[in-house]
JSON list of C-alpha atoms in Angstrom, two decimals:
[
{"chain": "A", "resi": 53, "resn": "MET", "atom": "CA", "xyz": [-27.82, -7.13, -7.18]},
{"chain": "A", "resi": 54, "resn": "GLN", "atom": "CA", "xyz": [-28.90, -9.90, -4.87]},
{"chain": "A", "resi": 55, "resn": "CYS", "atom": "CA", "xyz": [-26.11, -11.65, -2.95]},
{"chain": "A", "resi": 56, "resn": "ALA", "atom": "CA", "xyz": [-26.72, -14.34, -0.33]},
{"chain": "A", "resi": 57, "resn": "LEU", "atom": "CA", "xyz": [-23.34, -13.69, 1.32]},
{"chain": "A", "resi": 58, "resn": "TYR", "atom": "CA", "xyz": [-24.10, -9.97, 1.71]},
{"chain": "A", "resi": 59, "resn": "ASP", "atom": "CA", "xyz": [-27.67, -10.63, 2.86]},
{"chain": "A", "resi": 60, "resn": "ALA", "atom": "CA", "xyz": [-26.37, -13.05, 5.53]},
{"chain": "A", "resi": 61, "resn": "GLY", "atom": "CA", "xyz": [-23.88, -10.43, 6.79]},
{"chain": "A", "resi": 62, "resn": "ARG", "atom": "CA", "xyz": [-20.92, -12.66, 5.86]},
{"chain": "A", "resi": 63, "resn": "CYS", "atom": "CA", "xyz": [-19.37, -10.38, 3.22]},
{"chain": "A", "resi": 64, "resn": "ARG", "atom": "CA", "xyz": [-19.18, -6.60, 2.98]},
{"chain": "A", "resi": 65, "resn": "SER", "atom": "CA", "xyz": [-16.73, -6.32, 0.08]},
{"chain": "A", "resi": 66, "resn": "CYS", "atom": "CA", "xyz": [-19.20, -4.72, -2.33]},
{"chain": "A", "resi": 67, "resn": "GLN", "atom": "CA", "xyz": [-19.57, -1.15, -1.11]},
{"chain": "A", "resi": 68, "resn": "TRP", "atom": "CA", "xyz": [-22.12, -0.26, -3.81]},
{"chain": "A", "resi": 69, "resn": "ILE", "atom": "CA", "xyz": [-24.36, -3.34, -3.56]},
{"chain": "A", "resi": 70, "resn": "THR", "atom": "CA", "xyz": [-27.30, -1.55, -1.95]},
{"chain": "A", "resi": 71, "resn": "GLN", "atom": "CA", "xyz": [-27.51, 0.95, -4.82]},
{"chain": "A", "resi": 72, "resn": "SER", "atom": "CA", "xyz": [-28.97, 0.31, -8.25]},
{"chain": "A", "resi": 73, "resn": "VAL", "atom": "CA", "xyz": [-26.60, 0.36, -11.23]},
{"chain": "A", "resi": 74, "resn": "ASN", "atom": "CA", "xyz": [-28.04, 3.74, -12.29]},
{"chain": "A", "resi": 75, "resn": "GLU", "atom": "CA", "xyz": [-27.43, 5.20, -8.81]},
{"chain": "A", "resi": 76, "resn": "GLN", "atom": "CA", "xyz": [-23.88, 3.84, -8.86]},
{"chain": "A", "resi": 77, "resn": "LEU", "atom": "CA", "xyz": [-23.17, 5.38, -12.26]},
{"chain": "A", "resi": 78, "resn": "SER", "atom": "CA", "xyz": [-24.63, 8.73, -11.19]},
{"chain": "A", "resi": 79, "resn": "ALA", "atom": "CA", "xyz": [-22.55, 8.81, -8.00]},
{"chain": "A", "resi": 80, "resn": "LYS", "atom": "CA", "xyz": [-19.36, 7.78, -9.80]},
{"chain": "A", "resi": 81, "resn": "THR", "atom": "CA", "xyz": [-19.97, 10.35, -12.55]},
{"chain": "A", "resi": 82, "resn": "ALA", "atom": "CA", "xyz": [-20.48, 13.08, -9.94]},
{"chain": "A", "resi": 83, "resn": "ASP", "atom": "CA", "xyz": [-17.23, 12.04, -8.23]},
{"chain": "A", "resi": 84, "resn": "LEU", "atom": "CA", "xyz": [-15.37, 12.15, -11.54]},
{"chain": "A", "resi": 85, "resn": "HIS", "atom": "CA", "xyz": [-16.72, 15.63, -12.32]},
{"chain": "A", "resi": 86, "resn": "ARG", "atom": "CA", "xyz": [-15.69, 16.82, -8.86]},
{"chain": "A", "resi": 87, "resn": "LEU", "atom": "CA", "xyz": [-12.19, 15.32, -9.14]},
{"chain": "A", "resi": 88, "resn": "LEU", "atom": "CA", "xyz": [-11.59, 16.83, -12.58]},
{"chain": "A", "resi": 89, "resn": "ALA", "atom": "CA", "xyz": [-13.34, 20.15, -11.91]},
{"chain": "A", "resi": 90, "resn": "GLY", "atom": "CA", "xyz": [-10.11, 22.14, -12.36]},
{"chain": "A", "resi": 91, "resn": "LEU", "atom": "CA", "xyz": [-9.32, 20.63, -15.75]},
{"chain": "A", "resi": 92, "resn": "PRO", "atom": "CA", "xyz": [-10.72, 21.76, -19.08]},
{"chain": "A", "resi": 93, "resn": "VAL", "atom": "CA", "xyz": [-13.00, 19.03, -20.40]},
{"chain": "A", "resi": 94, "resn": "GLU", "atom": "CA", "xyz": [-14.39, 19.57, -23.89]},
{"chain": "A", "resi": 95, "resn": "GLN", "atom": "CA", "xyz": [-17.12, 16.98, -23.66]},
{"chain": "A", "resi": 96, "resn": "TRP", "atom": "CA", "xyz": [-18.34, 14.57, -20.99]},
{"chain": "A", "resi": 97, "resn": "CYS", "atom": "CA", "xyz": [-19.45, 11.26, -22.46]},
{"chain": "A", "resi": 98, "resn": "ALA", "atom": "CA", "xyz": [-22.30, 9.35, -20.88]},
{"chain": "A", "resi": 99, "resn": "PRO", "atom": "CA", "xyz": [-21.14, 6.50, -18.64]},
{"chain": "A", "resi": 100, "resn": "THR", "atom": "CA", "xyz": [-21.52, 2.95, -19.82]},
{"chain": "A", "resi": 101, "resn": "GLY", "atom": "CA", "xyz": [-22.74, 0.32, -17.40]},
{"chain": "A", "resi": 102, "resn": "GLY", "atom": "CA", "xyz": [-21.96, -3.35, -17.44]},
{"chain": "A", "resi": 103, "resn": "PRO", "atom": "CA", "xyz": [-23.64, -6.48, -16.14]},
{"chain": "A", "resi": 104, "resn": "GLU", "atom": "CA", "xyz": [-24.53, -6.71, -12.45]},
{"chain": "A", "resi": 105, "resn": "GLN", "atom": "CA", "xyz": [-23.08, -10.19, -12.07]},
{"chain": "A", "resi": 106, "resn": "HIS", "atom": "CA", "xyz": [-20.31, -12.42, -13.38]},
{"chain": "A", "resi": 107, "resn": "PHE", "atom": "CA", "xyz": [-18.13, -9.53, -14.61]},
{"chain": "A", "resi": 108, "resn": "ARG", "atom": "CA", "xyz": [-14.94, -10.05, -12.61]},
{"chain": "A", "resi": 109, "resn": "ASN", "atom": "CA", "xyz": [-11.95, -11.27, -14.59]},
{"chain": "A", "resi": 110, "resn": "LYS", "atom": "CA", "xyz": [-9.76, -12.06, -11.58]},
{"chain": "A", "resi": 111, "resn": "ALA", "atom": "CA", "xyz": [-10.18, -13.27, -8.03]},
{"chain": "A", "resi": 112, "resn": "LYS", "atom": "CA", "xyz": [-7.85, -12.29, -5.20]},
{"chain": "A", "resi": 113, "resn": "MET", "atom": "CA", "xyz": [-8.69, -14.47, -2.23]},
{"chain": "A", "resi": 114, "resn": "VAL", "atom": "CA", "xyz": [-7.17, -15.43, 1.07]},
{"chain": "A", "resi": 115, "resn": "VAL", "atom": "CA", "xyz": [-6.71, -19.17, 1.44]},
{"chain": "A", "resi": 116, "resn": "SER", "atom": "CA", "xyz": [-7.89, -20.02, 4.94]},
{"chain": "A", "resi": 117, "resn": "GLY", "atom": "CA", "xyz": [-9.58, -22.95, 6.62]},
{"chain": "A", "resi": 118, "resn": "SER", "atom": "CA", "xyz": [-7.41, -26.02, 7.12]},
{"chain": "A", "resi": 119, "resn": "VAL", "atom": "CA", "xyz": [-4.89, -28.02, 5.07]},
{"chain": "A", "resi": 120, "resn": "GLU", "atom": "CA", "xyz": [-7.53, -30.74, 4.59]},
{"chain": "A", "resi": 121, "resn": "LYS", "atom": "CA", "xyz": [-10.35, -28.31, 3.78]},
{"chain": "A", "resi": 122, "resn": "PRO", "atom": "CA", "xyz": [-9.08, -25.00, 2.41]},
{"chain": "A", "resi": 123, "resn": "LEU", "atom": "CA", "xyz": [-11.47, -22.10, 1.89]},
{"chain": "A", "resi": 124, "resn": "PHE", "atom": "CA", "xyz": [-11.04, -19.36, -0.73]},
{"chain": "A", "resi": 125, "resn": "GLY", "atom": "CA", "xyz": [-12.32, -15.95, 0.22]},
{"chain": "A", "resi": 126, "resn": "MET", "atom": "CA", "xyz": [-11.68, -13.55, 3.04]},
{"chain": "A", "resi": 127, "resn": "LEU", "atom": "CA", "xyz": [-11.79, -13.30, 6.78]},
{"chain": "A", "resi": 128, "resn": "HIS", "atom": "CA", "xyz": [-14.93, -11.95, 8.41]},
{"chain": "A", "resi": 129, "resn": "ARG", "atom": "CA", "xyz": [-14.56, -9.08, 10.88]},
{"chain": "A", "resi": 130, "resn": "ASP", "atom": "CA", "xyz": [-14.62, -11.62, 13.71]},
{"chain": "A", "resi": 131, "resn": "GLY", "atom": "CA", "xyz": [-11.76, -13.58, 12.10]},
{"chain": "A", "resi": 132, "resn": "THR", "atom": "CA", "xyz": [-13.78, -16.52, 10.81]},
{"chain": "A", "resi": 133, "resn": "PRO", "atom": "CA", "xyz": [-13.09, -17.55, 7.21]},
{"chain": "A", "resi": 134, "resn": "VAL", "atom": "CA", "xyz": [-15.75, -16.81, 4.59]},
{"chain": "A", "resi": 135, "resn": "ASP", "atom": "CA", "xyz": [-15.73, -18.92, 1.42]},
{"chain": "A", "resi": 136, "resn": "LEU", "atom": "CA", "xyz": [-16.38, -16.66, -1.57]},
{"chain": "A", "resi": 137, "resn": "CYS", "atom": "CA", "xyz": [-16.30, -19.30, -4.33]},
{"chain": "A", "resi": 138, "resn": "GLY", "atom": "CA", "xyz": [-20.03, -18.69, -4.82]},
{"chain": "A", "resi": 139, "resn": "CYS", "atom": "CA", "xyz": [-19.67, -14.91, -5.14]},
{"chain": "A", "resi": 140, "resn": "PRO", "atom": "CA", "xyz": [-22.02, -13.72, -7.90]},
{"chain": "A", "resi": 141, "resn": "LEU", "atom": "CA", "xyz": [-19.35, -11.38, -9.28]},
{"chain": "A", "resi": 142, "resn": "TYR", "atom": "CA", "xyz": [-17.26, -14.31, -10.57]},
{"chain": "A", "resi": 143, "resn": "PRO", "atom": "CA", "xyz": [-18.07, -15.91, -13.92]},
{"chain": "A", "resi": 144, "resn": "ALA", "atom": "CA", "xyz": [-19.06, -19.58, -14.05]},
{"chain": "A", "resi": 145, "resn": "SER", "atom": "CA", "xyz": [-15.67, -20.37, -15.61]},
{"chain": "A", "resi": 146, "resn": "PHE", "atom": "CA", "xyz": [-14.01, -19.74, -12.22]},
{"chain": "A", "resi": 147, "resn": "ALA", "atom": "CA", "xyz": [-15.84, -22.63, -10.49]},
{"chain": "A", "resi": 148, "resn": "PRO", "atom": "CA", "xyz": [-13.78, -25.46, -12.05]},
{"chain": "A", "resi": 149, "resn": "VAL", "atom": "CA", "xyz": [-10.57, -23.60, -11.19]},
{"chain": "A", "resi": 150, "resn": "PHE", "atom": "CA", "xyz": [-11.61, -23.25, -7.56]},
{"chain": "A", "resi": 151, "resn": "SER", "atom": "CA", "xyz": [-12.70, -26.90, -7.53]},
{"chain": "A", "resi": 152, "resn": "ALA", "atom": "CA", "xyz": [-9.30, -28.03, -8.84]},
{"chain": "A", "resi": 153, "resn": "LEU", "atom": "CA", "xyz": [-7.24, -25.80, -6.55]},
{"chain": "A", "resi": 154, "resn": "LYS", "atom": "CA", "xyz": [-8.83, -26.87, -3.26]},
{"chain": "A", "resi": 155, "resn": "PRO", "atom": "CA", "xyz": [-7.81, -30.55, -3.53]},
{"chain": "A", "resi": 156, "resn": "PHE", "atom": "CA", "xyz": [-4.42, -29.52, -4.89]},
{"chain": "A", "resi": 157, "resn": "ILE", "atom": "CA", "xyz": [-3.77, -27.41, -1.78]},
{"chain": "A", "resi": 158, "resn": "ALA", "atom": "CA", "xyz": [-4.87, -30.33, 0.43]},
{"chain": "A", "resi": 159, "resn": "ARG", "atom": "CA", "xyz": [-2.69, -32.89, -1.43]},
{"chain": "A", "resi": 160, "resn": "ALA", "atom": "CA", "xyz": [0.31, -30.56, -1.44]},
{"chain": "A", "resi": 161, "resn": "GLY", "atom": "CA", "xyz": [-0.13, -29.94, 2.30]},
{"chain": "A", "resi": 162, "resn": "LEU", "atom": "CA", "xyz": [0.01, -26.17, 1.87]},
{"chain": "A", "resi": 163, "resn": "THR", "atom": "CA", "xyz": [-0.76, -24.37, 5.11]},
{"chain": "A", "resi": 164, "resn": "PRO", "atom": "CA", "xyz": [-3.59, -21.84, 4.75]},
{"chain": "A", "resi": 165, "resn": "TYR", "atom": "CA", "xyz": [-3.25, -18.29, 6.05]},
{"chain": "A", "resi": 166, "resn": "ASN", "atom": "CA", "xyz": [-3.66, -17.96, 9.80]},
{"chain": "A", "resi": 167, "resn": "VAL", "atom": "CA", "xyz": [-4.07, -14.46, 11.26]},
{"chain": "A", "resi": 168, "resn": "ALA", "atom": "CA", "xyz": [-3.27, -15.63, 14.79]},
{"chain": "A", "resi": 169, "resn": "ARG", "atom": "CA", "xyz": [0.27, -16.58, 13.79]}
]
């Protein structure tokens, strides 16, 4: 999968992103076989892969930035906020929710998360 945030070094949340879907499935299948090695398994079914993008059904994000301009995402290793609203794992239906929540947070005067405090 191609991700601009990963390529720019801003996000490292996807630990499998550098591997193809087939490589991921093979590695995960091998892990499963290893973890269940002591159990009797009658038949191992072939793994089923899904789409590379837009498959997430939930988003857990830190709200950072400022009251006037909140950001949804995570904090980079150096503590700077990274906006993940454009993450390719989220379906297009998330965009209007993010767009509605940001001005709501600003109007409500909700204070974003601040690690320093």
